[in-house]
PDB file of C-alpha atoms in Angstrom:
ATOM      1  CA  MET Y   1      15.530-130.339  86.635  1.00 44.00           C
ATOM      2  CA  VAL Y   2      14.255-127.247  88.445  1.00 44.00           C
ATOM      3  CA  SER Y   3      15.242-126.894  92.060  1.00 45.00           C
ATOM      4  CA  THR Y   4      12.615-125.579  94.459  1.00 44.00           C
ATOM      5  CA  LYS Y   5      14.841-125.778  97.512  1.00 50.00           C
ATOM      6  CA  GLY Y   6      14.678-122.562  99.492  1.00 50.00           C
ATOM      7  CA  LYS Y   7      11.720-121.233  97.533  1.00 49.00           C
ATOM      8  CA  ALA Y   8       8.400-120.539  99.158  1.00 45.00           C
ATOM      9  CA  PRO Y   9       5.468-122.381  97.629  1.00 45.00           C
ATOM     10  CA  LYS Y  10       3.111-120.259  95.575  1.00 45.00           C
ATOM     11  CA  LEU Y  11       0.200-119.173  97.744  1.00 49.00           C
ATOM     12  CA  VAL Y  12      -3.241-120.034  96.499  1.00 52.00           C
ATOM     13  CA  LEU Y  13      -5.658-117.244  97.264  1.00 70.00           C
ATOM     14  CA  MET Y  14      -9.146-118.042  98.326  1.00 80.00           C
ATOM     15  CA  ASP Y  15     -11.797-117.548  95.690  1.00 83.00           C
ATOM     16  CA  ALA Y  16     -14.375-115.144  97.107  1.00 86.00           C
ATOM     17  CA  GLY Y  17     -16.707-115.892  94.200  1.00 86.00           C
ATOM     18  CA  PHE Y  18     -19.691-113.566  93.833  1.00 89.00           C
ATOM     19  CA  LEU Y  19     -18.674-111.713  97.017  1.00 90.00           C
ATOM     20  CA  ALA Y  20     -15.298-110.522  95.649  1.00 91.00           C
ATOM     21  CA  PRO Y  21     -16.514-107.057  94.533  1.00 93.00           C
ATOM     22  CA  LEU Y  22     -18.181-106.554  97.910  1.00 94.00           C
ATOM     23  CA  ILE Y  23     -14.957-107.394  99.722  1.00 94.00           C
ATOM     24  CA  GLU Y  24     -13.259-104.687  97.683  1.00 95.00           C
ATOM     25  CA  GLU Y  25     -15.968-102.207  98.749  1.00 95.00           C
ATOM     26  CA  PHE Y  26     -15.490-103.387 102.342  1.00 95.00           C
ATOM     27  CA  ALA Y  27     -11.774-102.587 102.065  1.00 96.00           C
ATOM     28  CA  TYR Y  28     -12.560 -99.092 100.758  1.00 96.00           C
ATOM     29  CA  SER Y  29     -14.951 -98.504 103.641  1.00 95.00           C
ATOM     30  CA  LEU Y  30     -12.280 -99.524 106.153  1.00 95.00           C
ATOM     31  CA  GLU Y  31      -9.770 -97.268 104.421  1.00 95.00           C
ATOM     32  CA  ALA Y  32     -12.251 -94.363 104.642  1.00 95.00           C
ATOM     33  CA  LEU Y  33     -12.379 -94.988 108.402  1.00 94.00           C
ATOM     34  CA  ALA Y  34      -8.565 -94.491 108.453  1.00 94.00           C
ATOM     35  CA  HIS Y  35      -7.703 -98.086 109.373  1.00 94.00           C
ATOM     36  CA  SER Y  36      -4.127 -99.144 108.744  1.00 95.00           C
ATOM     37  CA  GLY Y  37      -3.191-101.351 105.810  1.00 93.00           C
ATOM     38  CA  LEU Y  38      -2.467-104.204 108.213  1.00 94.00           C
ATOM     39  CA  THR Y  39      -5.922-103.944 109.778  1.00 94.00           C
ATOM     40  CA  ILE Y  40      -7.599-103.764 106.378  1.00 93.00           C
ATOM     41  CA  ARG Y  41      -5.725-106.879 105.221  1.00 93.00           C
ATOM     42  CA  GLY Y  42      -6.759-108.721 108.380  1.00 93.00           C
ATOM     43  CA  TYR Y  43     -10.418-107.888 107.808  1.00 94.00           C
ATOM     44  CA  THR Y  44     -10.375-108.577 104.074  1.00 94.00           C
ATOM     45  CA  ASP Y  45      -8.503-111.863 104.553  1.00 91.00           C
ATOM     46  CA  SER Y  46     -11.206-112.983 106.979  1.00 92.00           C
ATOM     47  CA  ALA Y  47     -13.929-111.754 104.627  1.00 93.00           C
ATOM     48  CA  ARG Y  48     -12.334-113.570 101.668  1.00 93.00           C
ATOM     49  CA  HIS Y  49     -12.072-116.801 103.674  1.00 91.00           C
ATOM     50  CA  PHE Y  50     -15.693-116.409 104.795  1.00 91.00           C
ATOM     51  CA  ALA Y  51     -16.768-115.776 101.185  1.00 92.00           C
ATOM     52  CA  ALA Y  52     -14.906-118.874  99.966  1.00 90.00           C
ATOM     53  CA  TRP Y  53     -16.621-120.923 102.674  1.00 89.00           C
ATOM     54  CA  VAL Y  54     -20.016-119.413 101.727  1.00 90.00           C
ATOM     55  CA  CYS Y  55     -19.460-120.476  98.109  1.00 87.00           C
ATOM     56  CA  GLU Y  56     -18.274-123.915  99.193  1.00 86.00           C
ATOM     57  CA  VAL Y  57     -21.359-124.639 101.301  1.00 86.00           C
ATOM     58  CA  GLY Y  58     -23.710-123.068  98.757  1.00 88.00           C
ATOM     59  CA  LEU Y  59     -25.157-120.189 100.782  1.00 86.00           C
ATOM     60  CA  GLN Y  60     -26.846-117.273  99.020  1.00 84.00           C
ATOM     61  CA  LEU Y  61     -26.959-113.630 100.084  1.00 83.00           C
ATOM     62  CA  ASP Y  62     -30.247-114.047 101.932  1.00 81.00           C
ATOM     63  CA  GLY Y  63     -28.641-116.804 104.019  1.00 80.00           C
ATOM     64  CA  LEU Y  64     -25.835-114.635 105.326  1.00 84.00           C
ATOM     65  CA  GLY Y  65     -26.245-113.569 108.906  1.00 78.00           C
ATOM     66  CA  LYS Y  66     -25.264-114.503 112.428  1.00 77.00           C
ATOM     67  CA  GLY Y  67     -25.973-118.177 111.784  1.00 85.00           C
ATOM     68  CA  ALA Y  68     -23.663-118.172 108.771  1.00 88.00           C
ATOM     69  CA  VAL Y  69     -20.868-116.530 110.757  1.00 88.00           C
ATOM     70  CA  ASP Y  70     -21.366-119.080 113.542  1.00 88.00           C
ATOM     71  CA  GLY Y  71     -21.165-121.909 110.991  1.00 89.00           C
ATOM     72  CA  PHE Y  72     -18.014-120.380 109.527  1.00 89.00           C
ATOM     73  CA  ALA Y  73     -16.484-120.135 113.005  1.00 87.00           C
ATOM     74  CA  ARG Y  74     -17.126-123.860 113.593  1.00 87.00           C
ATOM     75  CA  HIS Y  75     -16.119-125.204 110.186  1.00 85.00           C
ATOM     76  CA  HIS Y  76     -13.294-127.729 110.061  1.00 79.00           C
ATOM     77  CA  CYS Y  77     -11.084-125.695 107.756  1.00 78.00           C
ATOM     78  CA  ARG Y  78      -9.486-127.368 104.773  1.00 75.00           C
ATOM     79  CA  CYS Y  79      -9.773-124.272 102.619  1.00 75.00           C
ATOM     80  CA  ALA Y  80      -7.335-123.157  99.916  1.00 71.00           C
ATOM     81  CA  GLY Y  81      -4.158-121.432 100.957  1.00 65.00           C
ATOM     82  CA  GLY Y  82      -2.752-124.169 103.157  1.00 59.00           C
ATOM     83  CA  ARG Y  83      -5.060-123.631 106.114  1.00 61.00           C
ATOM     84  CA  ARG Y  84      -5.600-126.694 108.251  1.00 64.00           C
ATOM     85  CA  TRP Y  85      -7.480-125.513 111.309  1.00 69.00           C
ATOM     86  CA  ASN Y  86     -10.075-127.300 113.389  1.00 71.00           C
ATOM     87  CA  ARG Y  87     -11.799-123.948 113.808  1.00 76.00           C
ATOM     88  CA  VAL Y  88     -11.028-120.352 113.049  1.00 80.00           C
ATOM     89  CA  SER Y  89     -10.231-118.093 115.981  1.00 85.00           C
ATOM     90  CA  ALA Y  90     -12.931-116.024 117.643  1.00 87.00           C
ATOM     91  CA  LYS Y  91     -11.192-112.841 116.461  1.00 91.00           C
ATOM     92  CA  TYR Y  92     -11.078-114.135 112.885  1.00 89.00           C
ATOM     93  CA  ALA Y  93     -14.784-115.017 113.013  1.00 89.00           C
ATOM     94  CA  ARG Y  94     -15.643-111.571 114.453  1.00 91.00           C
ATOM     95  CA  ARG Y  95     -13.851-109.996 111.498  1.00 93.00           C
ATOM     96  CA  ALA Y  96     -15.990-112.073 109.132  1.00 92.00           C
ATOM     97  CA  GLY Y  97     -18.993-110.934 111.154  1.00 91.00           C
ATOM     98  CA  ARG Y  98     -17.968-107.320 110.599  1.00 94.00           C
ATOM     99  CA  PHE Y  99     -18.059-108.022 106.844  1.00 94.00           C
ATOM    100  CA  VAL Y 100     -21.613-109.372 107.187  1.00 93.00           C
ATOM    101  CA  THR Y 101     -22.537-106.243 109.183  1.00 92.00           C
ATOM    102  CA  PHE Y 102     -21.100-104.144 106.351  1.00 94.00           C
ATOM    103  CA  LEU Y 103     -23.239-106.076 103.855  1.00 93.00           C
ATOM    104  CA  ALA Y 104     -26.338-105.417 105.988  1.00 92.00           C
ATOM    105  CA  GLU Y 105     -25.489-101.699 106.263  1.00 92.00           C
ATOM    106  CA  CYS Y 106     -25.253-101.556 102.463  1.00 91.00           C
ATOM    107  CA  GLY Y 107     -28.603-103.299 102.115  1.00 90.00           C
ATOM    108  CA  VAL Y 108     -27.079-106.311 100.362  1.00 88.00           C
ATOM    109  CA  VAL Y 109     -28.227-108.800 102.991  1.00 87.00           C
ATOM    110  CA  PRO Y 110     -31.201-108.606 105.349  1.00 82.00           C
ATOM    111  CA  PRO Y 111     -30.458-106.749 108.576  1.00 80.00           C
ATOM    112  CA  PRO Y 112     -30.145-108.882 111.679  1.00 74.00           C
ATOM    113  CA  PRO Y 113     -33.284-109.144 113.786  1.00 70.00           C
ATOM    114  CA  ALA Y 114     -33.479-106.669 116.625  1.00 65.00           C
ATOM    115  CA  PRO Y 115     -32.645-108.276 119.958  1.00 66.00           C
ATOM    116  CA  ALA Y 116     -35.667-109.036 122.050  1.00 66.00           C
ATOM    117  CA  GLU Y 117     -36.103-106.660 124.929  1.00 72.00           C
ATOM    118  CA  ILE Y 118     -36.181-108.543 128.202  1.00 70.00           C
ATOM    119  CA  VAL Y 119     -38.274-106.858 130.825  1.00 74.00           C
ATOM    120  CA  HIS Y 120     -38.725-108.193 134.317  1.00 74.00           C
ATOM    121  CA  PRO Y 121     -42.390-109.062 135.053  1.00 79.00           C
ATOM    122  CA  GLN Y 122     -42.424-106.816 138.139  1.00 79.00           C
ATOM    123  CA  ILE Y 123     -41.444-103.843 135.995  1.00 76.00           C
ATOM    124  CA  LEU Y 124     -44.345-104.584 133.651  1.00 74.00           C
ATOM    125  CA  ASP Y 125     -46.707-104.705 136.635  1.00 77.00           C
ATOM    126  CA  TYR Y 126     -45.357-101.399 137.891  1.00 80.00           C
ATOM    127  CA  GLN Y 127     -45.728 -99.769 134.462  1.00 76.00           C
ATOM    128  CA  ARG Y 128     -49.375-100.912 134.259  1.00 72.00           C
TER     129      ARG Y 128
END
């Protein structure tokens, strides 16, 4: 009989699926910006979790955007790796959002729509 007492269970990494090579590129981009190894791991862990969730819910590249990050932030996490969260933290979701921004900057996903400019009606009258 093999004793497992005192041994940590083997961690199951999240499967980033088709996004795995892009997460590696994301890590290189963060390294080029002189981020620490700890910061890079935090961002890539969030990106890998996001990618696993994307694969789980069946999203494609054209479906990745703010709505996908919001859905990820609200998902009732039962993902691989022993996570059992009701939701991911806001910081964790922002890190996943930074990965989506990276994908948009690389032209892999559509860029987010430009925010609508809100102009007060009196200013419009004055400009006319």
